[in-house]
PDB file of C-alpha atoms in Angstrom:
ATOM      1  CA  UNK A 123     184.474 -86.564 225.936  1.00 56.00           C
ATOM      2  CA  UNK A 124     186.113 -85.154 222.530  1.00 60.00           C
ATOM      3  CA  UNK A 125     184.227 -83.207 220.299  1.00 65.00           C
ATOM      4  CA  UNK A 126     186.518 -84.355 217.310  1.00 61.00           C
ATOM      5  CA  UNK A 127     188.771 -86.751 216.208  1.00 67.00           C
ATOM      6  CA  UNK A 128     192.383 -85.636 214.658  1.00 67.00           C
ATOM      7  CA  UNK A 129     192.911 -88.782 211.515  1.00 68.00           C
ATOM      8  CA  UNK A 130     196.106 -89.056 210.994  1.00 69.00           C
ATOM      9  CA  UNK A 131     197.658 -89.232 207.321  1.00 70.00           C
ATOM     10  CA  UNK A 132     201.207 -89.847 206.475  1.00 70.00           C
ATOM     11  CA  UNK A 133     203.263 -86.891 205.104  1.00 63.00           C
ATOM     12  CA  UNK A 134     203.654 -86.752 201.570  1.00 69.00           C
ATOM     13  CA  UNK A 135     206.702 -84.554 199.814  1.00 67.00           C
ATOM     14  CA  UNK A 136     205.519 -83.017 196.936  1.00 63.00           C
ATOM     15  CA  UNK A 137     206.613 -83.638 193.353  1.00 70.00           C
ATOM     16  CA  UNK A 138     210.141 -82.411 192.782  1.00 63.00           C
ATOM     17  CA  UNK A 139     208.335 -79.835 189.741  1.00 60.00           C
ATOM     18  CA  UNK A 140     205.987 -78.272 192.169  1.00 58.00           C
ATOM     19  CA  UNK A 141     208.926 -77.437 194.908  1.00 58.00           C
ATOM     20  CA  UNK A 142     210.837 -74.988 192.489  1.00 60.00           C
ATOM     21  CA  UNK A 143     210.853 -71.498 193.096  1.00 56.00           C
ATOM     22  CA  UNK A 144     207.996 -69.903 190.899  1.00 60.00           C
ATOM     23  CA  UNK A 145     210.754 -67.154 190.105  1.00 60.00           C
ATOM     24  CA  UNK A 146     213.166 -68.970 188.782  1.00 65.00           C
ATOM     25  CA  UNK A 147     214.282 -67.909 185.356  1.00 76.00           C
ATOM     26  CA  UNK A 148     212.746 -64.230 185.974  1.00 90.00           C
ATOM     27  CA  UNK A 149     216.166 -63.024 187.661  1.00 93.00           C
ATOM     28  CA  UNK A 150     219.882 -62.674 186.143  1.00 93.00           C
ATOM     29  CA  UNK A 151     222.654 -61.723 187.869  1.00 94.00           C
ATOM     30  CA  UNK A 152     224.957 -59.329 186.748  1.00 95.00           C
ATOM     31  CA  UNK A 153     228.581 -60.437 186.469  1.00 93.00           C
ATOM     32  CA  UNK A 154     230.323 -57.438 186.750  1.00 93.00           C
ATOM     33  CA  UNK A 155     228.733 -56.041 189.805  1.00 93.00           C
ATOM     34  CA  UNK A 156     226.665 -58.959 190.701  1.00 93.00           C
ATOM     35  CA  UNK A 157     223.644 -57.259 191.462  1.00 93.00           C
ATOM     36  CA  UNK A 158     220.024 -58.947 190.742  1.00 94.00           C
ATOM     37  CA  UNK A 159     218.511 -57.913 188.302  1.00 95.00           C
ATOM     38  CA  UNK A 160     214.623 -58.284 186.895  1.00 94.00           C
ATOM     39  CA  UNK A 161     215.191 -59.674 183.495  1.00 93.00           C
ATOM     40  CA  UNK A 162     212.031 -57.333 182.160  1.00 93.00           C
ATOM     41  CA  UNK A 163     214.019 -54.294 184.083  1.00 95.00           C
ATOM     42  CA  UNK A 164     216.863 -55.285 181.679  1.00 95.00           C
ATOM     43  CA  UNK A 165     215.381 -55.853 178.481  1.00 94.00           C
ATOM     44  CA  UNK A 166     214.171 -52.639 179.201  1.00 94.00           C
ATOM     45  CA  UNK A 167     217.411 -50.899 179.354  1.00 95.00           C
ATOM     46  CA  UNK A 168     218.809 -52.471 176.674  1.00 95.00           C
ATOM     47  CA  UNK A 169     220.247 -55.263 178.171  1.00 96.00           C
ATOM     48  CA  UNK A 170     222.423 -52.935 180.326  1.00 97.00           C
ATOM     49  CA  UNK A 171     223.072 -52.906 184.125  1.00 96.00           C
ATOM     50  CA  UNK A 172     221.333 -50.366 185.787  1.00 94.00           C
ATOM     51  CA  UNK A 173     223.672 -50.732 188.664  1.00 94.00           C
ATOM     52  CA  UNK A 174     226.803 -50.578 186.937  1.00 94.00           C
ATOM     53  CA  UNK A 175     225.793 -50.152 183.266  1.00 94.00           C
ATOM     54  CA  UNK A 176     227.658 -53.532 183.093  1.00 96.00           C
ATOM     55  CA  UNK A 177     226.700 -53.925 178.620  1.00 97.00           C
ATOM     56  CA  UNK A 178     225.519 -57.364 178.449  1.00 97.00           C
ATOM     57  CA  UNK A 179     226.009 -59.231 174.988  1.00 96.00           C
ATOM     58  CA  UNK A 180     223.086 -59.207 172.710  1.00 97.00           C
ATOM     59  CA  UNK A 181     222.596 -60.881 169.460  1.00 96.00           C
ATOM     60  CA  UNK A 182     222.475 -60.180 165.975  1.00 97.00           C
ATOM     61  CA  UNK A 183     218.656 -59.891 165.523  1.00 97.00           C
ATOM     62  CA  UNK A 184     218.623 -57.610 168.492  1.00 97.00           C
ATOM     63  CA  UNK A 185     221.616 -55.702 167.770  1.00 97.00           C
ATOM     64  CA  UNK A 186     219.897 -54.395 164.192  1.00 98.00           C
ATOM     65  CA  UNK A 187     216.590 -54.269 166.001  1.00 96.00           C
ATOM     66  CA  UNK A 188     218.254 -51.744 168.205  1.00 96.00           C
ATOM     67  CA  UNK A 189     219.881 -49.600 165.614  1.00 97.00           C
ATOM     68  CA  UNK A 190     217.581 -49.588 162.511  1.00 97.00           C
ATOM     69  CA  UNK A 191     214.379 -47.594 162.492  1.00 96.00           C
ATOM     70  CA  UNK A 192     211.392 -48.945 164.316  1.00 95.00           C
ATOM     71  CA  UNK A 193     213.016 -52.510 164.062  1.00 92.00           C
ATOM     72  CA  UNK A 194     212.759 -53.226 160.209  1.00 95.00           C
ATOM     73  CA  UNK A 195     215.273 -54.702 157.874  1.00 97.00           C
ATOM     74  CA  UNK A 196     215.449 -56.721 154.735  1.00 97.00           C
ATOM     75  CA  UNK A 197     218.026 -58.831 155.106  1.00 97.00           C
ATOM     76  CA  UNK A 198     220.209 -60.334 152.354  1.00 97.00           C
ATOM     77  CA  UNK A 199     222.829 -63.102 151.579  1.00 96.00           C
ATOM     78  CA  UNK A 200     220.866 -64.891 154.122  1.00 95.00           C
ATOM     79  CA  UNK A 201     220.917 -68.442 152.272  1.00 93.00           C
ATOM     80  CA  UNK A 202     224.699 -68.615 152.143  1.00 95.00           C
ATOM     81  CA  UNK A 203     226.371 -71.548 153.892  1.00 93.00           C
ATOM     82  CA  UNK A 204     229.213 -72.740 155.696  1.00 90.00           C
ATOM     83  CA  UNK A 205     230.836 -76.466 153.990  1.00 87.00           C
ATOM     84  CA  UNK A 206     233.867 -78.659 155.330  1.00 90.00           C
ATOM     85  CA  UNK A 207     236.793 -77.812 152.902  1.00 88.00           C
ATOM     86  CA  UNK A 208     239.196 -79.145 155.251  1.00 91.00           C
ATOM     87  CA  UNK A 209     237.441 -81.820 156.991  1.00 91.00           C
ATOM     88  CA  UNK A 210     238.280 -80.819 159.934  1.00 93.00           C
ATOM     89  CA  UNK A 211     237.213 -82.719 163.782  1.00 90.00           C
ATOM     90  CA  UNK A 212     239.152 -82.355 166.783  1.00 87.00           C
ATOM     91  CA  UNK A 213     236.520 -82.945 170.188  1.00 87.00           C
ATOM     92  CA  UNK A 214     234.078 -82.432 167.663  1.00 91.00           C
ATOM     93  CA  UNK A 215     233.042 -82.632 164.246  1.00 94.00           C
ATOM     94  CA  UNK A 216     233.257 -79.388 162.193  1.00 95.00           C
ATOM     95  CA  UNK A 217     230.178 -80.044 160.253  1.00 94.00           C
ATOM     96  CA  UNK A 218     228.317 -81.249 163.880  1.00 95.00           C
ATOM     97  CA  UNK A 219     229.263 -77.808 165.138  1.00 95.00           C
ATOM     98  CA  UNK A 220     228.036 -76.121 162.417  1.00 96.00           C
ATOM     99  CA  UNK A 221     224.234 -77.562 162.715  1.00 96.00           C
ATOM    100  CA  UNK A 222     224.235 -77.291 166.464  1.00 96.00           C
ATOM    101  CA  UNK A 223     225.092 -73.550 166.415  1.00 96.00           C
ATOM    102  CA  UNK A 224     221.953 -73.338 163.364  1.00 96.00           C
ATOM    103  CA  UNK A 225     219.658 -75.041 165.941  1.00 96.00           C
ATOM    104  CA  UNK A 226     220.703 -73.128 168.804  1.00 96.00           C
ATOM    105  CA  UNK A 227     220.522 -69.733 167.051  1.00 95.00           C
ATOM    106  CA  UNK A 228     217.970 -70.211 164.153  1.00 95.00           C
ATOM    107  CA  UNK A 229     221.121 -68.961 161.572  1.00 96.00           C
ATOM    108  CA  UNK A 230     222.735 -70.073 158.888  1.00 96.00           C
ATOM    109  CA  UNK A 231     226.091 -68.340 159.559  1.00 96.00           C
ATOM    110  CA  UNK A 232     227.929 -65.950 162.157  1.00 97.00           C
ATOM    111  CA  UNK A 233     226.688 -62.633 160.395  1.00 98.00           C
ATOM    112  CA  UNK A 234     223.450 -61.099 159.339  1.00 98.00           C
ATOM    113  CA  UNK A 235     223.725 -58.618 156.346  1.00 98.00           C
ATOM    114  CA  UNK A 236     220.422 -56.278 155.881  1.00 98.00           C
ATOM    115  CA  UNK A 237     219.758 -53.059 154.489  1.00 98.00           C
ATOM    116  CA  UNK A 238     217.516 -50.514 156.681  1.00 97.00           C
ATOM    117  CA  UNK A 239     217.261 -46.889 157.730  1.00 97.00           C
ATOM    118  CA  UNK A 240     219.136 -45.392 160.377  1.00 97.00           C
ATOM    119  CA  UNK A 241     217.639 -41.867 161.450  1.00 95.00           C
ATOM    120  CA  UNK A 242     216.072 -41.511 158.602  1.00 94.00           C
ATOM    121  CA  UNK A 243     219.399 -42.496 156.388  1.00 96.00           C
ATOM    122  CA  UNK A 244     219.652 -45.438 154.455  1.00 96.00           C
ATOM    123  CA  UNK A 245     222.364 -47.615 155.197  1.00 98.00           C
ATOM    124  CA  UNK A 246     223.374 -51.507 154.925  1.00 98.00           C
ATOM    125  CA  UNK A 247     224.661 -53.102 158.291  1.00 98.00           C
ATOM    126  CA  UNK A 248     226.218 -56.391 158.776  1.00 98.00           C
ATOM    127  CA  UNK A 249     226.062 -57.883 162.486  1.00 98.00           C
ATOM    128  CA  UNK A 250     227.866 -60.652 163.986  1.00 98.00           C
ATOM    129  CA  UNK A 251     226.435 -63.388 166.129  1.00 98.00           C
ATOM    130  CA  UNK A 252     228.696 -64.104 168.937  1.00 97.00           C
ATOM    131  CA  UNK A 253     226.764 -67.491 169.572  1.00 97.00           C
ATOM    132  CA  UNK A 254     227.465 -69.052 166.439  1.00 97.00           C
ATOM    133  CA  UNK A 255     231.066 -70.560 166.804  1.00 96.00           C
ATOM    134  CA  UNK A 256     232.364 -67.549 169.018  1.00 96.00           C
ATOM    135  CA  UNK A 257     230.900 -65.434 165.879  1.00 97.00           C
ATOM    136  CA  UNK A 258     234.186 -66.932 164.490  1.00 97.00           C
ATOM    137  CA  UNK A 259     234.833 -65.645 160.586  1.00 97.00           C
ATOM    138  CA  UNK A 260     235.027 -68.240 158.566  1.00 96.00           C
ATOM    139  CA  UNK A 261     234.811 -68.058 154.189  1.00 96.00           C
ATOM    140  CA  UNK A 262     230.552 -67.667 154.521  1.00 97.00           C
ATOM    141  CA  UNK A 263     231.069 -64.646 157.399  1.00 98.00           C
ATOM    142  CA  UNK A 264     233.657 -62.900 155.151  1.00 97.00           C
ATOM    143  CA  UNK A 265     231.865 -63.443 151.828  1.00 97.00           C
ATOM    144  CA  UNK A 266     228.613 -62.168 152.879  1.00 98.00           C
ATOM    145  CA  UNK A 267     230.546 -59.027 154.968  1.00 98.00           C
ATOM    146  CA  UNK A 268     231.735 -58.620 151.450  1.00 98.00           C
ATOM    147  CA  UNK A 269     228.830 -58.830 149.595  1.00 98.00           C
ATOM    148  CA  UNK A 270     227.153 -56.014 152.728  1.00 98.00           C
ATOM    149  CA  UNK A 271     230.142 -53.588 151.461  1.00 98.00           C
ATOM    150  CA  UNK A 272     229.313 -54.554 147.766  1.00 98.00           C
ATOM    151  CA  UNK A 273     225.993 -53.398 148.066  1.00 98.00           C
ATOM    152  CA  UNK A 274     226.401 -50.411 149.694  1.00 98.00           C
ATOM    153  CA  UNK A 275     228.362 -49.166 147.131  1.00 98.00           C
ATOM    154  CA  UNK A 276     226.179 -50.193 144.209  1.00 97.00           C
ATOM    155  CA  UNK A 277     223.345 -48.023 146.420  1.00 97.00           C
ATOM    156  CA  UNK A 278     225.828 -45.362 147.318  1.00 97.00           C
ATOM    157  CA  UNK A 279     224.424 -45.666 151.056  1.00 97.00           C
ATOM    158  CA  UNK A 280     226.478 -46.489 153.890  1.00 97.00           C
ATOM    159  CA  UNK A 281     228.271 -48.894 155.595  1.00 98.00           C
ATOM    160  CA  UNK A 282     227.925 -50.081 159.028  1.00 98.00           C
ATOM    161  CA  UNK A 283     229.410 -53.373 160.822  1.00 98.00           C
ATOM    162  CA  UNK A 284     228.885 -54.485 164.183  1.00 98.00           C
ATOM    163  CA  UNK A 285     231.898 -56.819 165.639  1.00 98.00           C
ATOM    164  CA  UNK A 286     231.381 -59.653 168.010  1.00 97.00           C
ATOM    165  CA  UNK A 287     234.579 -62.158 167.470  1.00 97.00           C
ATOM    166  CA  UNK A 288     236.895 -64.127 168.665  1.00 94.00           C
ATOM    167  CA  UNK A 289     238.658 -64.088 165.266  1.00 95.00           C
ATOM    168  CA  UNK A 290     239.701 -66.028 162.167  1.00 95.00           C
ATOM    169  CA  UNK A 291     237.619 -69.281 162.292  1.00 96.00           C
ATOM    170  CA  UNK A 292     240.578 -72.301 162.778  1.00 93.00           C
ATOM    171  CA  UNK A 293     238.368 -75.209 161.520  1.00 95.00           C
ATOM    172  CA  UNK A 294     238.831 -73.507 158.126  1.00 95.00           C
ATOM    173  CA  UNK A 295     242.720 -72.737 158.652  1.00 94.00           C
ATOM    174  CA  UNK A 296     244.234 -70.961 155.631  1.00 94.00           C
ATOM    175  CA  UNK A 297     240.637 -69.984 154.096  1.00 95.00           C
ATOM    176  CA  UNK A 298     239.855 -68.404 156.916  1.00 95.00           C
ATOM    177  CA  UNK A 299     242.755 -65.962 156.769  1.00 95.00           C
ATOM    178  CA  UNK A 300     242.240 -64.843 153.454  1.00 96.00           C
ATOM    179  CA  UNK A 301     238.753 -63.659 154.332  1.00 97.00           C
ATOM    180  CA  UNK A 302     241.010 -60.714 156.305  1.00 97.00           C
ATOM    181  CA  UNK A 303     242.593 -59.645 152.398  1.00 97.00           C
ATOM    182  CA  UNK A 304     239.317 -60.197 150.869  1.00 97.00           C
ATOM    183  CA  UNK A 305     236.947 -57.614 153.362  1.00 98.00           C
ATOM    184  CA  UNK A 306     239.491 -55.367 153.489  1.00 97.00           C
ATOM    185  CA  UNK A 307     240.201 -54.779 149.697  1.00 97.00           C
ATOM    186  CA  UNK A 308     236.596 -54.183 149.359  1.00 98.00           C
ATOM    187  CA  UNK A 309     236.669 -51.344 151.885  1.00 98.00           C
ATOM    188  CA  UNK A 310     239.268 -49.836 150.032  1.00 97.00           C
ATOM    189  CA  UNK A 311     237.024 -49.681 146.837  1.00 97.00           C
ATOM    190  CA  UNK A 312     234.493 -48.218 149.579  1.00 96.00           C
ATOM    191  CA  UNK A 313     236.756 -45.751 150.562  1.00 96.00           C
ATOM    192  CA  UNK A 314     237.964 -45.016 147.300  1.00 97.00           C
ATOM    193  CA  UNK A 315     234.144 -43.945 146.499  1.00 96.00           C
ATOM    194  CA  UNK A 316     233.748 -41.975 149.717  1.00 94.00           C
ATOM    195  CA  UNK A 317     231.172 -43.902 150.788  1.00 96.00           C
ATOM    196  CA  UNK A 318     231.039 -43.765 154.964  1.00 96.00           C
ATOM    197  CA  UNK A 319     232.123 -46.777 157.024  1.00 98.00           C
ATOM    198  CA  UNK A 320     230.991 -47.226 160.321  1.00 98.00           C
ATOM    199  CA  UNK A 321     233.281 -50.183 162.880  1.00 98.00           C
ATOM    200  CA  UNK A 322     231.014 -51.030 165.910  1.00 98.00           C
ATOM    201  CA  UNK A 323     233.155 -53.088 168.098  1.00 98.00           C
ATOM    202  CA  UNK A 324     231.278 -54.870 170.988  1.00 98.00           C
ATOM    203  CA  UNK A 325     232.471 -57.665 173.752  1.00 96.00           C
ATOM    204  CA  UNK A 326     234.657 -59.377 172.605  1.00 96.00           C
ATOM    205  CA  UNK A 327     236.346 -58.076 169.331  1.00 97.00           C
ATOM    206  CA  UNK A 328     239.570 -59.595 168.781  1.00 96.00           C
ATOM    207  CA  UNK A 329     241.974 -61.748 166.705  1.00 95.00           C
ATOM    208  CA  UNK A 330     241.729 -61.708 163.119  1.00 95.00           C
ATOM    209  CA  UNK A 331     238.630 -59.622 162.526  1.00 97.00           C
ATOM    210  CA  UNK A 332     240.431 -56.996 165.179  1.00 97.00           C
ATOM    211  CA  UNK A 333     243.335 -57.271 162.712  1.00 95.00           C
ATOM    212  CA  UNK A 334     241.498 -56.295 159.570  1.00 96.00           C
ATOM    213  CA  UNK A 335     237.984 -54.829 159.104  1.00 97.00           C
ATOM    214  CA  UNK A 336     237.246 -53.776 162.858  1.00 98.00           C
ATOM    215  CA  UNK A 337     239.610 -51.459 163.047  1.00 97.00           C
ATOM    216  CA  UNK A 338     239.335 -49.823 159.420  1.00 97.00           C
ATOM    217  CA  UNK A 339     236.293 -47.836 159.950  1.00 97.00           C
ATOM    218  CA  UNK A 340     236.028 -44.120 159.061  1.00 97.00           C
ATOM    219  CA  UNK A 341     234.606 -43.778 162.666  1.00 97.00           C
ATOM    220  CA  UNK A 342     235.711 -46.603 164.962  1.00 98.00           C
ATOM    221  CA  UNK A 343     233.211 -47.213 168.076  1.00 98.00           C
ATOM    222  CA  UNK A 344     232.786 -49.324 170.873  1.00 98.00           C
ATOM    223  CA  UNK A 345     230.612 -50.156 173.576  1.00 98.00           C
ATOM    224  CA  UNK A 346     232.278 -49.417 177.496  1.00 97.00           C
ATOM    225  CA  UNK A 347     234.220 -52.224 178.669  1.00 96.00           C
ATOM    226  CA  UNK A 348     234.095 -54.635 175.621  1.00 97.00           C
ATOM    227  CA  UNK A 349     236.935 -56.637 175.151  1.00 96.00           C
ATOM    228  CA  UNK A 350     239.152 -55.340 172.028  1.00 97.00           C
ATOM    229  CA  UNK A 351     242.605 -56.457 170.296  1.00 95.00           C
ATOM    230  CA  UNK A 352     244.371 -59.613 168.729  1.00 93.00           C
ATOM    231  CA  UNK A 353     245.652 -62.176 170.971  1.00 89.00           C
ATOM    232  CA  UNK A 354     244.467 -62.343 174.826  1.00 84.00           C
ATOM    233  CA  UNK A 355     245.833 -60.924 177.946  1.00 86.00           C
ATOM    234  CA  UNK A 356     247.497 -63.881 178.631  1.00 88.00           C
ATOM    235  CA  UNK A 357     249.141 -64.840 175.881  1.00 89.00           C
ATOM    236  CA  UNK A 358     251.165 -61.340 175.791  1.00 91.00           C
ATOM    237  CA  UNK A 359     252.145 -61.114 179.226  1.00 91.00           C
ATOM    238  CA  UNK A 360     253.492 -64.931 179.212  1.00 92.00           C
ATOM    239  CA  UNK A 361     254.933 -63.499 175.986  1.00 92.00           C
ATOM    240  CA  UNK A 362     256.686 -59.913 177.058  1.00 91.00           C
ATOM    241  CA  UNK A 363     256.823 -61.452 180.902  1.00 92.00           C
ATOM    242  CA  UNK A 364     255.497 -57.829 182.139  1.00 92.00           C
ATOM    243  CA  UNK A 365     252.257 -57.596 184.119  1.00 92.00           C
ATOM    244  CA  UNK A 366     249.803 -55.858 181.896  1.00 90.00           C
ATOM    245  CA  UNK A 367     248.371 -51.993 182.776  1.00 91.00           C
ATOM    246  CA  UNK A 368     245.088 -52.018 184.440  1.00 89.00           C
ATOM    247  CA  UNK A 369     242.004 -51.767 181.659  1.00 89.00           C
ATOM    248  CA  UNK A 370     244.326 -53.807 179.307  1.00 92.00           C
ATOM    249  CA  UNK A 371     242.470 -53.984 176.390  1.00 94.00           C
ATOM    250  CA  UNK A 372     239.669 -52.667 177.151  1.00 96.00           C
ATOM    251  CA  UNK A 373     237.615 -50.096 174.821  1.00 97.00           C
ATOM    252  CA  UNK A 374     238.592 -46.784 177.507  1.00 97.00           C
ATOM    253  CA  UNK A 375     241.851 -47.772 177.087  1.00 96.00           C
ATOM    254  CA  UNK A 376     241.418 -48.130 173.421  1.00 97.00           C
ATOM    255  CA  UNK A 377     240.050 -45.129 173.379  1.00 98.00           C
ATOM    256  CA  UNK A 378     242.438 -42.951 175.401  1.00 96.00           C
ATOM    257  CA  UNK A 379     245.349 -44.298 173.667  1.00 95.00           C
ATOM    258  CA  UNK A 380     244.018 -43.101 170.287  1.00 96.00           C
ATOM    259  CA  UNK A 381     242.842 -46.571 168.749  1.00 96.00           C
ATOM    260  CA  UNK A 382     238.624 -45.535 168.875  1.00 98.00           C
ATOM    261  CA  UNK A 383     237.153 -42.164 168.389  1.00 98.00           C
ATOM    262  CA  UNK A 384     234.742 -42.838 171.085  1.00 98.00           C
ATOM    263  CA  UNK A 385     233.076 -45.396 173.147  1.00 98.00           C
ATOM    264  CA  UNK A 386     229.261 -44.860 173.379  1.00 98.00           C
ATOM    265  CA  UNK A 387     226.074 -46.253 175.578  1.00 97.00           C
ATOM    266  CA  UNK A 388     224.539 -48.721 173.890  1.00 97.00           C
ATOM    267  CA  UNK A 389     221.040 -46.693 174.384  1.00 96.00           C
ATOM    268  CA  UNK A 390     222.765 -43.427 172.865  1.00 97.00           C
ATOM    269  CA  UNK A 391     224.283 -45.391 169.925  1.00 98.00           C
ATOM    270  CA  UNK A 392     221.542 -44.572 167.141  1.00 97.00           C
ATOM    271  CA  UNK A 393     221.536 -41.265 167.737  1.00 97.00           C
ATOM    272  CA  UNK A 394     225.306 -40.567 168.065  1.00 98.00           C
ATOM    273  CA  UNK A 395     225.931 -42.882 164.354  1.00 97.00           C
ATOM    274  CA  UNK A 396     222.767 -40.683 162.735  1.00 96.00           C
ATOM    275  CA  UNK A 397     224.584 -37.350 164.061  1.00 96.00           C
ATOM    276  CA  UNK A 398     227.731 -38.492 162.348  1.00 96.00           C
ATOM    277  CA  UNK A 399     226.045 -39.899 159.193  1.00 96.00           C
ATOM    278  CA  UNK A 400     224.243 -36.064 158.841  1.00 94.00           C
ATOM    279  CA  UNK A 401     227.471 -34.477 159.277  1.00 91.00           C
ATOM    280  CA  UNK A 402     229.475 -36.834 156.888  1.00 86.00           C
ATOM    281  CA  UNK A 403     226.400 -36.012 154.230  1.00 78.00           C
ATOM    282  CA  UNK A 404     227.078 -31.975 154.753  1.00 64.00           C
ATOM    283  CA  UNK A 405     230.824 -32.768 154.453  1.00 57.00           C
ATOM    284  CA  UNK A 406     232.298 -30.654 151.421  1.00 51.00           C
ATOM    285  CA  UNK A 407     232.968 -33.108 148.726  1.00 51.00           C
ATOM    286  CA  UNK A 408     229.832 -35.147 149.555  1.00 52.00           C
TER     287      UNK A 408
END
C-alpha cells in the first residue's frame, strides 16, 4: 500500500526574462588582453585594465571629473549649436545625426569647455566627446575650443585641451577645415601672452584636429597606446606600399620619435599636469 501519491504536472519553461544570467551587464571584457573584468573593479581604476592597463575611452564629463579638483566645473559656451549649412545626407541625414548623438550623450556638441582648478591652479579645459559624431570638429567644436582659449587669456589662467577625434567633421566640408586656421591663430595670441597650453591626446587623436591644435601644445601628452596622427594605417601603407613599423602610430612611438614629451597613466595625470603648471608659474619671465 503507498503512503503517497506522486501528481504529475506538465513542465513549464520559464519566461525568457527570468532565464538570463543575473550578472549580465556587471562584467566587460577587455579588448586588448581580453581578460574579465568587474565593471565596479574598473570604474575604480579609472577605467583602466588592471591586467594590462589596457586605457579604456571615457567621456567628456568624466574626463574633467577626473582632472579638476574634487569633480567641480562651471562650464561655459554650453548652449552653442551645430546647424546644416550644407545640407548635407548621405545614409543619413546630417541634422538626424546630430539629435541622435544629443539623445545618446545628453550634449549639445562634441566638446565641453569649463573653467576649474587643477591642484590648486586655476585653469580652463576643453574636452572632447568621442561619442558625439566620432567627437568629429565641426564650426560649433572649433568655435567654442576658441572661445576656451579666449577666456583663458582674458583670466590669464591656463589652457588645457583634451583630444578625442577622428578629425575635421565632413558633413560640414570646407567649414570644417577652417576651424583648423581659426583654433590655431588663437593659440598663437595665447602663446604670444605666455599663457601655458596643455595638448592631452587620448584614443583616437587623428586627422584634422592631429593636424592643428593637438599637436601645438607647450607640453604635448598622451595616454599609453592611444591612437595618434592624420590619416590611418591603412591608408599610408596602400599609399607608400611598405608594411608599417610595429607600434605605428601609437603614443610610445610618438613619444620615442620626439612628437610627445611624455605619455602618462591616466591615474597619475593630475598630478604630473599640476607639477608642470607649478614649474611653468616659477619659470623666469612668469
Amino acid at each position: 500500500m503507498a503512503w503517497f501519491k506522486r501528481e504529475k504536472r506538465p513542465f513549464r519553461a520559464l519566461p525568457e526574462e527570468d532565464r538570463r544570467v543575473r550578472t549580465e551587464g556587471v562584467f566587460t571584457k577587455c579588448p586588448d588582453c581580453g581578460s574579465i573584468i568587474w565593471k565596479k573593479e574598473l570604474a575604480e581604476n579609472f577605467q583602466v585594465c588592471p591586467r594590462c592597463s589596457h586605457h579604456f575611452k571615457i567621456g567628456a564629463r568624466k574626463r574633467l571629473e577626473l582632472l579638476l579638483d574634487d569633480a567641480e566645473y562651471e562650464e561655459f559656451a554650453a548652449g552653442i549649436r551645430s546647424s546644416d549649412p550644407l545640407e548635407f545626407e548621405d545614409r543619413k541625414n546630417y541634422r538626424d545625426r546630430i539629435e541622435a548623438s544629443r539623445r545618446s550623450t545628453g550634449l549639445n556638441e562634441a566638446v565641453i569647455c569649463a573653467e576649474g582648478s587643477l591642484r590648486g591652479h586655476r585653469v580652463v579645459c576643453a574636452a572632447m566627446e568621442y561619442s558625439f559624431i566620432g567627437g568629429s570638429m565641426g564650426s560649433v567644436v572649433g568655435e567654442k575650443i576658441t572661445l576656451a582659449v579666449e577666456r583663458s587669456l582674458e583670466r590669464k589662467i591656463p589652457l588645457i585641451i583634451v583630444s578625442a577625434s577622428g578629425g575635421a567633421r565632413m558633413q560640414e566640408g570646407v567649414l570644417s577645415l577652417m576651424q583648423m586656421a581659426k583654433i590655431s591663430s588663437a593659440l598663437s595670441r595665447l602663446d604670444q601672452a605666455a599663457l601655458p597650453y596643455v595638448s592631452l591626446l587620448t584614443d583616437p587623436t587623428t586627422g584634422g584636429v592631429t593636424a592643428s591644435f593637438a599637436m601645438l601644445g607647450d607640453l604635448n601628452l598622451a595616454e599609453p597606446k592611444a591612437l595618434i596622427g592624420f590619416a590611418g594605417p591603412r591608408v599610408i601603407e596602400q599609399t607608400i606600399r611598405q608594411r608599417l613599423p610595429e607600434g605605428f602610430q601609437r603614443s610610445e612611438f610618438l613619444l620615442e620619435h620626439g612628437m610627445l614629451d611624455a605619455v602618462v597613466q591616466r591615474k597619475d595625470l593630475r598630478a604630473f599636469i599640476g607639477d608642470w603648471l607649478v614649474f611653468m608659474n616659477d619659470a623666469p619671465g612668469r
